[in-house]
Amino acid sequence: MEKKEALYEGKAKIMYATDNPDQLLVYYKDDATAGNGAKKGTIVDKGIMNNKITMFFFDLLAKEGIEHHVISMPSDREMIVKKLDIIPLEVIIRNVAAGSLAKRLGLEEGTPMSMPIIELCYKNDDLGDPMINNYHVLACKLATKEELAQIEAMSLKINDILVKYLKTKNIDLIDFKLEFGRDKDGKVILADELSPDNCRFWDTETHEKLDKDRFRRDLGNVEDAYKEILRRLTGEVR
Ligand code: ADP
Ligand code: UDP
């Protein structure tokens, strides 16, 4: 697989073309941002850890019948993926109130929700990823009714699989963000990544935060949190 020109450099990853027009090479960077790029920094070896953590979760999900974009992991920082037409939605699934939900509804962080909540944001950095609902999605033709139903069903199934699995590792899945895209046959599949960058993981016993909130909120031991998640999932000690 030949790595060709960079097609897009995002906040956390670079997407390269390859010699196969249907595949991209994803390079995971150590750059960290918060507040839509307002705060910038580096988390040492984050790219390596997020690549491996994403691979682990996507393998786990595939075994449970969730189709995703990853084809292979040619190096510690790189992934070969199916090139998708990304649906411009950030799909947020929440089990416990935290972050912007806690603020918006005046809930104490850590308040369990009686059922999972799905929120949709329009993926647009210039607008600050505004929250929208199903009506906006349909009216603006971001996705069809059928695609929305698939996204909702897949998101809830992914949540069930991850919550159950993470419980066995003493981790509570507080909330997380998913992205979906259409493959060349128009089928909706899971894209992007699943890592401490886009999930909130709390230790079940101590409620210690093991995710990017350590960077966002200047809590210290940022690298250690990523290392701990990698260790609990894969056994790898860094
Ligand atoms: P951002 O764009 O938010 O700064 P990243 O740095 O993670 O985020 O960049 C990765 C970009 O690649 C995102 O815009 C994401 O939607 C997109 N992407 C993820 N998976 C695929 C895929 N399989 N095909 C095409 N684009 C993808
Ligand atoms: N999230 C993300 N990208 C975003 C916004 C949110 O990955 O652009 C994830 C975030 O890591 C968390 C969940 O979505 O797991 C909910 O985030 P929230 O809206 O509380 O965001 P905050 O403003 O607190 O980062």
PDB file of C-alpha atoms and ligand atoms in Angstrom:
ATOM      1  CA  MET A   1       0.000   0.000   0.000  1.00  0.00           C
ATOM      2  CA  GLU A   2       1.581   3.260  -1.143  1.00  0.00           C
ATOM      3  CA  LYS A   3       1.090   6.444   0.927  1.00  0.00           C
ATOM      4  CA  LYS A   4       0.357   9.345  -1.428  1.00  0.00           C
ATOM      5  CA  GLU A   5      -0.555  13.013  -0.893  1.00  0.00           C
ATOM      6  CA  ALA A   6      -2.215  14.329   2.272  1.00  0.00           C
ATOM      7  CA  LEU A   7      -5.873  15.027   1.475  1.00  0.00           C
ATOM      8  CA  TYR A   8      -6.855  16.576   4.790  1.00  0.00           C
ATOM      9  CA  GLU A   9      -5.164  17.494   8.032  1.00  0.00           C
ATOM     10  CA  GLY A  10      -7.557  17.605  10.969  1.00  0.00           C
ATOM     11  CA  LYS A  11      -6.975  18.414  14.628  1.00  0.00           C
ATOM     12  CA  ALA A  12      -5.977  14.847  15.562  1.00  0.00           C
ATOM     13  CA  LYS A  13      -5.314  12.972  12.323  1.00  0.00           C
ATOM     14  CA  ILE A  14      -4.008  13.347   8.770  1.00  0.00           C
ATOM     15  CA  MET A  15      -5.830  11.546   5.954  1.00  0.00           C
ATOM     16  CA  TYR A  16      -3.597  10.447   3.060  1.00  0.00           C
ATOM     17  CA  ALA A  17      -4.571   9.143  -0.360  1.00  0.00           C
ATOM     18  CA  THR A  18      -3.240   5.686  -1.259  1.00  0.00           C
ATOM     19  CA  ASP A  19      -2.714   3.842  -4.528  1.00  0.00           C
ATOM     20  CA  ASN A  20      -6.191   2.368  -4.005  1.00  0.00           C
ATOM     21  CA  PRO A  21      -8.847   5.044  -4.757  1.00  0.00           C
ATOM     22  CA  ASP A  22     -11.277   3.370  -2.322  1.00  0.00           C
ATOM     23  CA  GLN A  23      -8.871   3.438   0.631  1.00  0.00           C
ATOM     24  CA  LEU A  24      -7.249   6.103   2.812  1.00  0.00           C
ATOM     25  CA  LEU A  25      -4.312   5.983   5.173  1.00  0.00           C
ATOM     26  CA  VAL A  26      -5.043   7.621   8.538  1.00  0.00           C
ATOM     27  CA  TYR A  27      -2.063   8.989  10.487  1.00  0.00           C
ATOM     28  CA  TYR A  28      -2.759   9.598  14.204  1.00  0.00           C
ATOM     29  CA  LYS A  29      -0.991  12.721  15.564  1.00  0.00           C
ATOM     30  CA  ASP A  30       0.006  13.590  19.129  1.00  0.00           C
ATOM     31  CA  ASP A  31      -1.665  17.027  18.797  1.00  0.00           C
ATOM     32  CA  ALA A  32      -4.411  17.706  21.294  1.00  0.00           C
ATOM     33  CA  THR A  33      -7.017  20.449  21.093  1.00  0.00           C
ATOM     34  CA  ALA A  34      -9.977  21.440  23.212  1.00  0.00           C
ATOM     35  CA  GLY A  35     -12.785  23.949  22.854  1.00  0.00           C
ATOM     36  CA  ASN A  36     -12.871  23.552  19.051  1.00  0.00           C
ATOM     37  CA  GLY A  37      -9.149  24.353  18.726  1.00  0.00           C
ATOM     38  CA  ALA A  38      -9.033  27.222  21.282  1.00  0.00           C
ATOM     39  CA  LYS A  39      -6.647  25.245  23.504  1.00  0.00           C
ATOM     40  CA  LYS A  40      -3.713  23.444  21.876  1.00  0.00           C
ATOM     41  CA  GLY A  41      -1.072  21.055  23.167  1.00  0.00           C
ATOM     42  CA  THR A  42       0.668  17.740  22.718  1.00  0.00           C
ATOM     43  CA  ILE A  43       0.060  14.442  24.461  1.00  0.00           C
ATOM     44  CA  VAL A  44       3.179  12.295  24.110  1.00  0.00           C
ATOM     45  CA  ASP A  45       2.469   9.161  22.012  1.00  0.00           C
ATOM     46  CA  LYS A  46      -1.277   9.863  21.955  1.00  0.00           C
ATOM     47  CA  GLY A  47      -1.337   9.021  18.240  1.00  0.00           C
ATOM     48  CA  ILE A  48       0.077   5.561  18.876  1.00  0.00           C
ATOM     49  CA  MET A  49      -2.212   4.876  21.824  1.00  0.00           C
ATOM     50  CA  ASN A  50      -5.387   6.141  20.073  1.00  0.00           C
ATOM     51  CA  ASN A  51      -4.584   4.098  16.960  1.00  0.00           C
ATOM     52  CA  LYS A  52      -4.235   0.935  19.053  1.00  0.00           C
ATOM     53  CA  ILE A  53      -7.250   1.673  21.272  1.00  0.00           C
ATOM     54  CA  THR A  54      -9.436   2.383  18.216  1.00  0.00           C
ATOM     55  CA  MET A  55      -8.260  -0.852  16.571  1.00  0.00           C
ATOM     56  CA  PHE A  56      -9.114  -2.760  19.753  1.00  0.00           C
ATOM     57  CA  PHE A  57     -12.638  -1.308  20.035  1.00  0.00           C
ATOM     58  CA  PHE A  58     -13.408  -1.666  16.308  1.00  0.00           C
ATOM     59  CA  ASP A  59     -12.302  -5.341  16.412  1.00  0.00           C
ATOM     60  CA  LEU A  60     -14.554  -5.887  19.424  1.00  0.00           C
ATOM     61  CA  LEU A  61     -17.495  -4.214  17.645  1.00  0.00           C
ATOM     62  CA  ALA A  62     -16.922  -6.171  14.411  1.00  0.00           C
ATOM     63  CA  LYS A  63     -17.199  -9.429  16.369  1.00  0.00           C
ATOM     64  CA  GLU A  64     -20.662  -8.248  17.466  1.00  0.00           C
ATOM     65  CA  GLY A  65     -21.736  -7.451  13.904  1.00  0.00           C
ATOM     66  CA  ILE A  66     -20.964  -3.715  13.675  1.00  0.00           C
ATOM     67  CA  GLU A  67     -19.516  -2.815  10.276  1.00  0.00           C
ATOM     68  CA  HIS A  68     -16.669  -0.261  10.407  1.00  0.00           C
ATOM     69  CA  HIS A  69     -14.133   1.412   8.108  1.00  0.00           C
ATOM     70  CA  VAL A  70     -10.865  -0.104   9.374  1.00  0.00           C
ATOM     71  CA  ILE A  71      -9.089  -2.515   7.021  1.00  0.00           C
ATOM     72  CA  SER A  72      -5.670  -2.884   8.659  1.00  0.00           C
ATOM     73  CA  MET A  73      -3.067  -1.281  10.919  1.00  0.00           C
ATOM     74  CA  PRO A  74       0.206  -1.085   8.957  1.00  0.00           C
ATOM     75  CA  SER A  75       2.090   0.724  11.742  1.00  0.00           C
ATOM     76  CA  ASP A  76       1.686   1.944  15.324  1.00  0.00           C
ATOM     77  CA  ARG A  77       0.358   5.327  14.169  1.00  0.00           C
ATOM     78  CA  GLU A  78      -1.381   4.382  10.943  1.00  0.00           C
ATOM     79  CA  MET A  79      -4.554   2.713   9.810  1.00  0.00           C
ATOM     80  CA  ILE A  80      -5.833   1.792   6.362  1.00  0.00           C
ATOM     81  CA  VAL A  81      -9.543   2.536   6.113  1.00  0.00           C
ATOM     82  CA  LYS A  82     -12.329   2.429   3.557  1.00  0.00           C
ATOM     83  CA  LYS A  83     -12.756   5.883   2.041  1.00  0.00           C
ATOM     84  CA  LEU A  84     -16.233   7.002   3.040  1.00  0.00           C
ATOM     85  CA  ASP A  85     -18.607   9.835   2.306  1.00  0.00           C
ATOM     86  CA  ILE A  86     -18.735  11.094   5.887  1.00  0.00           C
ATOM     87  CA  ILE A  87     -22.196  12.061   7.140  1.00  0.00           C
ATOM     88  CA  PRO A  88     -21.535  15.492   8.720  1.00  0.00           C
ATOM     89  CA  LEU A  89     -22.894  14.580  12.143  1.00  0.00           C
ATOM     90  CA  GLU A  90     -21.255  14.101  15.514  1.00  0.00           C
ATOM     91  CA  VAL A  91     -23.410  11.489  17.186  1.00  0.00           C
ATOM     92  CA  ILE A  92     -23.047  11.762  20.957  1.00  0.00           C
ATOM     93  CA  ILE A  93     -24.287   8.977  23.219  1.00  0.00           C
ATOM     94  CA  ARG A  94     -24.569   9.668  26.945  1.00  0.00           C
ATOM     95  CA  ASN A  95     -25.100   7.305  29.874  1.00  0.00           C
ATOM     96  CA  VAL A  96     -24.147   9.683  32.675  1.00  0.00           C
ATOM     97  CA  ALA A  97     -24.353  13.494  32.781  1.00  0.00           C
ATOM     98  CA  ALA A  98     -21.004  15.203  32.176  1.00  0.00           C
ATOM     99  CA  GLY A  99     -19.493  18.089  30.219  1.00  0.00           C
ATOM    100  CA  SER A 100     -21.870  20.193  28.160  1.00  0.00           C
ATOM    101  CA  LEU A 101     -24.977  18.149  29.106  1.00  0.00           C
ATOM    102  CA  ALA A 102     -24.375  18.671  32.819  1.00  0.00           C
ATOM    103  CA  LYS A 103     -23.957  22.421  32.207  1.00  0.00           C
ATOM    104  CA  ARG A 104     -26.935  22.764  29.883  1.00  0.00           C
ATOM    105  CA  LEU A 105     -29.413  20.959  32.147  1.00  0.00           C
ATOM    106  CA  GLY A 106     -27.936  22.031  35.490  1.00  0.00           C
ATOM    107  CA  LEU A 107     -27.148  18.437  36.452  1.00  0.00           C
ATOM    108  CA  GLU A 108     -24.325  17.403  38.716  1.00  0.00           C
ATOM    109  CA  GLU A 109     -21.559  15.635  36.753  1.00  0.00           C
ATOM    110  CA  GLY A 110     -21.893  11.923  37.437  1.00  0.00           C
ATOM    111  CA  THR A 111     -25.710  11.848  37.536  1.00  0.00           C
ATOM    112  CA  PRO A 112     -26.767   8.598  35.809  1.00  0.00           C
ATOM    113  CA  MET A 113     -29.353   8.941  33.025  1.00  0.00           C
ATOM    114  CA  SER A 114     -32.297   6.511  33.205  1.00  0.00           C
ATOM    115  CA  MET A 115     -31.712   5.604  29.538  1.00  0.00           C
ATOM    116  CA  PRO A 116     -29.039   6.455  26.969  1.00  0.00           C
ATOM    117  CA  ILE A 117     -29.379   9.900  25.363  1.00  0.00           C
ATOM    118  CA  ILE A 118     -28.454  10.470  21.713  1.00  0.00           C
ATOM    119  CA  GLU A 119     -27.521  14.003  20.665  1.00  0.00           C
ATOM    120  CA  LEU A 120     -26.631  15.187  17.171  1.00  0.00           C
ATOM    121  CA  CYS A 121     -24.239  17.995  16.291  1.00  0.00           C
ATOM    122  CA  TYR A 122     -23.697  19.404  12.814  1.00  0.00           C
ATOM    123  CA  LYS A 123     -20.022  18.715  12.048  1.00  0.00           C
ATOM    124  CA  ASN A 124     -18.831  22.203  11.101  1.00  0.00           C
ATOM    125  CA  ASP A 125     -15.816  23.737  12.859  1.00  0.00           C
ATOM    126  CA  ASP A 126     -16.610  27.286  11.618  1.00  0.00           C
ATOM    127  CA  LEU A 127     -20.001  27.107  13.347  1.00  0.00           C
ATOM    128  CA  GLY A 128     -18.615  25.351  16.452  1.00  0.00           C
ATOM    129  CA  ASP A 129     -20.466  22.058  15.755  1.00  0.00           C
ATOM    130  CA  PRO A 130     -23.958  23.304  16.754  1.00  0.00           C
ATOM    131  CA  MET A 131     -26.425  20.851  18.261  1.00  0.00           C
ATOM    132  CA  ILE A 132     -29.278  19.964  15.903  1.00  0.00           C
ATOM    133  CA  ASN A 133     -32.171  17.489  15.893  1.00  0.00           C
ATOM    134  CA  ASN A 134     -33.608  14.947  13.442  1.00  0.00           C
ATOM    135  CA  TYR A 135     -35.730  17.627  11.752  1.00  0.00           C
ATOM    136  CA  HIS A 136     -32.661  19.738  10.921  1.00  0.00           C
ATOM    137  CA  VAL A 137     -30.901  16.639   9.591  1.00  0.00           C
ATOM    138  CA  LEU A 138     -33.800  15.806   7.260  1.00  0.00           C
ATOM    139  CA  ALA A 139     -34.620  19.396   6.232  1.00  0.00           C
ATOM    140  CA  CYS A 140     -30.957  20.137   5.420  1.00  0.00           C
ATOM    141  CA  LYS A 141     -30.618  16.716   3.737  1.00  0.00           C
ATOM    142  CA  LEU A 142     -27.583  15.744   5.835  1.00  0.00           C
ATOM    143  CA  ALA A 143     -28.932  12.169   5.949  1.00  0.00           C
ATOM    144  CA  THR A 144     -32.113  10.360   4.929  1.00  0.00           C
ATOM    145  CA  LYS A 145     -34.766   9.088   7.341  1.00  0.00           C
ATOM    146  CA  GLU A 146     -33.545   5.523   6.761  1.00  0.00           C
ATOM    147  CA  GLU A 147     -29.923   6.513   7.398  1.00  0.00           C
ATOM    148  CA  LEU A 148     -30.908   8.330  10.595  1.00  0.00           C
ATOM    149  CA  ALA A 149     -32.752   5.240  11.830  1.00  0.00           C
ATOM    150  CA  GLN A 150     -29.683   3.103  11.070  1.00  0.00           C
ATOM    151  CA  ILE A 151     -27.365   5.567  12.823  1.00  0.00           C
ATOM    152  CA  GLU A 152     -29.599   5.568  15.892  1.00  0.00           C
ATOM    153  CA  ALA A 153     -29.870   1.758  16.032  1.00  0.00           C
ATOM    154  CA  MET A 154     -26.131   1.257  15.475  1.00  0.00           C
ATOM    155  CA  SER A 155     -25.243   3.884  18.092  1.00  0.00           C
ATOM    156  CA  LEU A 156     -27.405   2.230  20.757  1.00  0.00           C
ATOM    157  CA  LYS A 157     -26.017  -1.220  19.916  1.00  0.00           C
ATOM    158  CA  ILE A 158     -22.424   0.091  20.049  1.00  0.00           C
ATOM    159  CA  ASN A 159     -23.202   1.692  23.412  1.00  0.00           C
ATOM    160  CA  ASP A 160     -24.563  -1.614  24.783  1.00  0.00           C
ATOM    161  CA  ILE A 161     -21.507  -3.562  23.609  1.00  0.00           C
ATOM    162  CA  LEU A 162     -19.022  -1.020  24.954  1.00  0.00           C
ATOM    163  CA  VAL A 163     -20.744  -0.454  28.313  1.00  0.00           C
ATOM    164  CA  LYS A 164     -20.871  -4.209  28.994  1.00  0.00           C
ATOM    165  CA  TYR A 165     -17.291  -4.820  27.900  1.00  0.00           C
ATOM    166  CA  LEU A 166     -15.827  -1.834  29.759  1.00  0.00           C
ATOM    167  CA  LYS A 167     -17.579  -2.865  32.969  1.00  0.00           C
ATOM    168  CA  THR A 168     -15.357  -5.994  32.956  1.00  0.00           C
ATOM    169  CA  LYS A 169     -12.338  -3.652  32.921  1.00  0.00           C
ATOM    170  CA  ASN A 170     -13.643  -1.515  35.794  1.00  0.00           C
ATOM    171  CA  ILE A 171     -14.393   1.391  33.472  1.00  0.00           C
ATOM    172  CA  ASP A 172     -17.670   3.344  33.275  1.00  0.00           C
ATOM    173  CA  LEU A 173     -18.495   4.662  29.803  1.00  0.00           C
ATOM    174  CA  ILE A 174     -19.903   8.106  30.599  1.00  0.00           C
ATOM    175  CA  ASP A 175     -20.373   9.404  27.036  1.00  0.00           C
ATOM    176  CA  PHE A 176     -18.749   9.260  23.608  1.00  0.00           C
ATOM    177  CA  LYS A 177     -18.900  10.603  20.056  1.00  0.00           C
ATOM    178  CA  LEU A 178     -19.337   8.545  16.882  1.00  0.00           C
ATOM    179  CA  GLU A 179     -19.122   9.373  13.184  1.00  0.00           C
ATOM    180  CA  PHE A 180     -20.651   7.409  10.338  1.00  0.00           C
ATOM    181  CA  GLY A 181     -20.100   7.404   6.587  1.00  0.00           C
ATOM    182  CA  ARG A 182     -21.456   5.867   3.402  1.00  0.00           C
ATOM    183  CA  ASP A 183     -19.322   3.263   1.632  1.00  0.00           C
ATOM    184  CA  LYS A 184     -19.213   3.014  -2.162  1.00  0.00           C
ATOM    185  CA  ASP A 185     -22.461   1.008  -2.161  1.00  0.00           C
ATOM    186  CA  GLY A 186     -24.180   3.653  -0.033  1.00  0.00           C
ATOM    187  CA  LYS A 187     -24.166   1.499   3.092  1.00  0.00           C
ATOM    188  CA  VAL A 188     -23.852   3.352   6.416  1.00  0.00           C
ATOM    189  CA  ILE A 189     -20.855   2.136   8.439  1.00  0.00           C
ATOM    190  CA  LEU A 190     -18.951   3.279  11.528  1.00  0.00           C
ATOM    191  CA  ALA A 191     -16.032   5.659  10.808  1.00  0.00           C
ATOM    192  CA  ASP A 192     -13.401   7.769  12.541  1.00  0.00           C
ATOM    193  CA  GLU A 193     -12.080   6.627  15.961  1.00  0.00           C
ATOM    194  CA  LEU A 194     -12.963   5.442  19.458  1.00  0.00           C
ATOM    195  CA  SER A 195     -10.389   6.561  22.009  1.00  0.00           C
ATOM    196  CA  PRO A 196      -9.934   8.689  25.141  1.00  0.00           C
ATOM    197  CA  ASP A 197     -10.073  11.698  22.765  1.00  0.00           C
ATOM    198  CA  ASN A 198     -13.755  11.174  22.038  1.00  0.00           C
ATOM    199  CA  CYS A 199     -15.000   9.061  24.946  1.00  0.00           C
ATOM    200  CA  ARG A 200     -15.322   9.804  28.658  1.00  0.00           C
ATOM    201  CA  PHE A 201     -13.986   6.869  30.685  1.00  0.00           C
ATOM    202  CA  TRP A 202     -14.198   6.902  34.496  1.00  0.00           C
ATOM    203  CA  ASP A 203     -12.723   4.312  36.806  1.00  0.00           C
ATOM    204  CA  THR A 204     -15.711   2.468  38.302  1.00  0.00           C
ATOM    205  CA  GLU A 205     -14.409   2.501  41.876  1.00  0.00           C
ATOM    206  CA  THR A 206     -12.621   5.843  42.204  1.00  0.00           C
ATOM    207  CA  HIS A 207     -14.401   7.794  39.389  1.00  0.00           C
ATOM    208  CA  GLU A 208     -10.942   8.930  38.269  1.00  0.00           C
ATOM    209  CA  LYS A 209     -11.134  10.450  34.777  1.00  0.00           C
ATOM    210  CA  LEU A 210      -9.176   8.369  32.234  1.00  0.00           C
ATOM    211  CA  ASP A 211      -9.732  10.485  29.120  1.00  0.00           C
ATOM    212  CA  LYS A 212      -9.128  13.824  27.395  1.00  0.00           C
ATOM    213  CA  ASP A 213     -10.883  15.744  30.186  1.00  0.00           C
ATOM    214  CA  ARG A 214      -7.489  15.513  31.970  1.00  0.00           C
ATOM    215  CA  PHE A 215      -6.110  17.739  29.155  1.00  0.00           C
ATOM    216  CA  ARG A 216      -9.234  19.883  28.704  1.00  0.00           C
ATOM    217  CA  ARG A 217      -9.423  20.677  32.430  1.00  0.00           C
ATOM    218  CA  ASP A 218      -5.672  20.727  33.267  1.00  0.00           C
ATOM    219  CA  LEU A 219      -6.003  17.821  35.697  1.00  0.00           C
ATOM    220  CA  GLY A 220      -2.454  16.502  35.128  1.00  0.00           C
ATOM    221  CA  ASN A 221      -1.314  12.904  34.385  1.00  0.00           C
ATOM    222  CA  VAL A 222      -2.767  13.175  30.880  1.00  0.00           C
ATOM    223  CA  GLU A 223      -0.476  10.585  29.242  1.00  0.00           C
ATOM    224  CA  ASP A 224      -1.008   8.211  32.175  1.00  0.00           C
ATOM    225  CA  ALA A 225      -4.760   8.166  31.538  1.00  0.00           C
ATOM    226  CA  TYR A 226      -4.291   7.108  27.884  1.00  0.00           C
ATOM    227  CA  LYS A 227      -1.682   4.516  28.966  1.00  0.00           C
ATOM    228  CA  GLU A 228      -4.054   3.127  31.572  1.00  0.00           C
ATOM    229  CA  ILE A 229      -6.891   2.670  29.062  1.00  0.00           C
ATOM    230  CA  LEU A 230      -4.511   0.950  26.622  1.00  0.00           C
ATOM    231  CA  ARG A 231      -3.253  -1.292  29.423  1.00  0.00           C
ATOM    232  CA  ARG A 232      -6.701  -2.279  30.679  1.00  0.00           C
ATOM    233  CA  LEU A 233      -7.891  -3.100  27.155  1.00  0.00           C
ATOM    234  CA  THR A 234      -4.871  -4.785  25.598  1.00  0.00           C
ATOM    235  CA  GLY A 235      -2.516  -5.550  28.499  1.00  0.00           C
ATOM    236  CA  GLU A 236       0.204  -3.432  26.852  1.00  0.00           C
ATOM    237  CA  VAL A 237       2.300  -1.534  29.397  1.00  0.00           C
ATOM    238  CA  ARG A 238       3.917   1.638  28.037  1.00  0.00           C
TER     239      ARG A 238
HETATM  240  P1  ADP B   1     -11.282  17.003  12.763  1.00  0.00           P
HETATM  241  O1  ADP B   1     -11.677  17.024  11.312  1.00  0.00           O
HETATM  242  O2  ADP B   1     -12.497  17.123  13.662  1.00  0.00           O
HETATM  243  O3  ADP B   1     -10.199  17.951  13.110  1.00  0.00           O
HETATM  244  P2  ADP B   1      -9.554  14.590  12.785  1.00  0.00           P
HETATM  245  O4  ADP B   1      -8.259  15.274  12.980  1.00  0.00           O
HETATM  246  O5  ADP B   1      -9.834  13.370  13.570  1.00  0.00           O
HETATM  247  O6  ADP B   1     -10.819  15.515  13.079  1.00  0.00           O
HETATM  248  O7  ADP B   1      -9.659  14.298  11.242  1.00  0.00           O
HETATM  249  C1  ADP B   1     -10.143  13.152  10.696  1.00  0.00           C
HETATM  250  C2  ADP B   1     -11.154  13.516   9.612  1.00  0.00           C
HETATM  251  O8  ADP B   1     -11.360  12.388   8.757  1.00  0.00           O
HETATM  252  C3  ADP B   1     -12.527  13.855  10.198  1.00  0.00           C
HETATM  253  O9  ADP B   1     -13.019  14.989   9.528  1.00  0.00           O
HETATM  254  C4  ADP B   1     -13.372  12.621   9.901  1.00  0.00           C
HETATM  255  O10 ADP B   1     -14.722  12.954   9.691  1.00  0.00           O
HETATM  256  C5  ADP B   1     -12.750  12.108   8.628  1.00  0.00           C
HETATM  257  N1  ADP B   1     -12.878  10.655   8.439  1.00  0.00           N
HETATM  258  C6  ADP B   1     -12.857   9.678   9.387  1.00  0.00           C
HETATM  259  N2  ADP B   1     -12.971   8.448   8.832  1.00  0.00           N
HETATM  260  C7  ADP B   1     -13.062   8.643   7.484  1.00  0.00           C
HETATM  261  C8  ADP B   1     -13.215   7.762   6.365  1.00  0.00           C
HETATM  262  N3  ADP B   1     -13.273   6.438   6.527  1.00  0.00           N
HETATM  263  N4  ADP B   1     -13.310   8.312   5.127  1.00  0.00           N
HETATM  264  C9  ADP B   1     -13.244   9.666   4.970  1.00  0.00           C
HETATM  265  N5  ADP B   1     -13.083  10.539   5.974  1.00  0.00           N
HETATM  266  C10 ADP B   1     -12.997  10.049   7.222  1.00  0.00           C
HETATM  267  N1  UDP B   2     -16.889  14.958  21.802  1.00  0.00           N
HETATM  268  C1  UDP B   2     -16.002  14.778  20.753  1.00  0.00           C
HETATM  269  N2  UDP B   2     -15.831  15.796  19.850  1.00  0.00           N
HETATM  270  C2  UDP B   2     -16.489  16.973  19.944  1.00  0.00           C
HETATM  271  C3  UDP B   2     -17.409  17.152  21.017  1.00  0.00           C
HETATM  272  C4  UDP B   2     -17.565  16.130  21.918  1.00  0.00           C
HETATM  273  O1  UDP B   2     -15.391  13.733  20.632  1.00  0.00           O
HETATM  274  O2  UDP B   2     -16.304  17.858  19.080  1.00  0.00           O
HETATM  275  C5  UDP B   2     -17.094  13.876  22.784  1.00  0.00           C
HETATM  276  C6  UDP B   2     -16.438  14.164  24.122  1.00  0.00           C
HETATM  277  O3  UDP B   2     -15.159  13.544  24.202  1.00  0.00           O
HETATM  278  C7  UDP B   2     -17.386  13.507  25.096  1.00  0.00           C
HETATM  279  C8  UDP B   2     -18.757  13.566  24.399  1.00  0.00           C
HETATM  280  O4  UDP B   2     -18.473  13.772  23.025  1.00  0.00           O
HETATM  281  O5  UDP B   2     -17.042  12.147  25.277  1.00  0.00           O
HETATM  282  C9  UDP B   2     -19.660  14.643  24.932  1.00  0.00           C
HETATM  283  O6  UDP B   2     -18.981  15.859  24.908  1.00  0.00           O
HETATM  284  P1  UDP B   2     -19.581  17.222  25.495  1.00  0.00           P
HETATM  285  O7  UDP B   2     -20.680  17.700  24.605  1.00  0.00           O
HETATM  286  O8  UDP B   2     -19.900  17.073  26.938  1.00  0.00           O
HETATM  287  O9  UDP B   2     -18.382  18.160  25.236  1.00  0.00           O
HETATM  288  P2  UDP B   2     -17.447  19.085  26.067  1.00  0.00           P
HETATM  289  O10 UDP B   2     -17.881  20.426  25.599  1.00  0.00           O
HETATM  290  O11 UDP B   2     -17.627  18.839  27.516  1.00  0.00           O
HETATM  291  O12 UDP B   2     -16.097  18.647  25.531  1.00  0.00           O
END
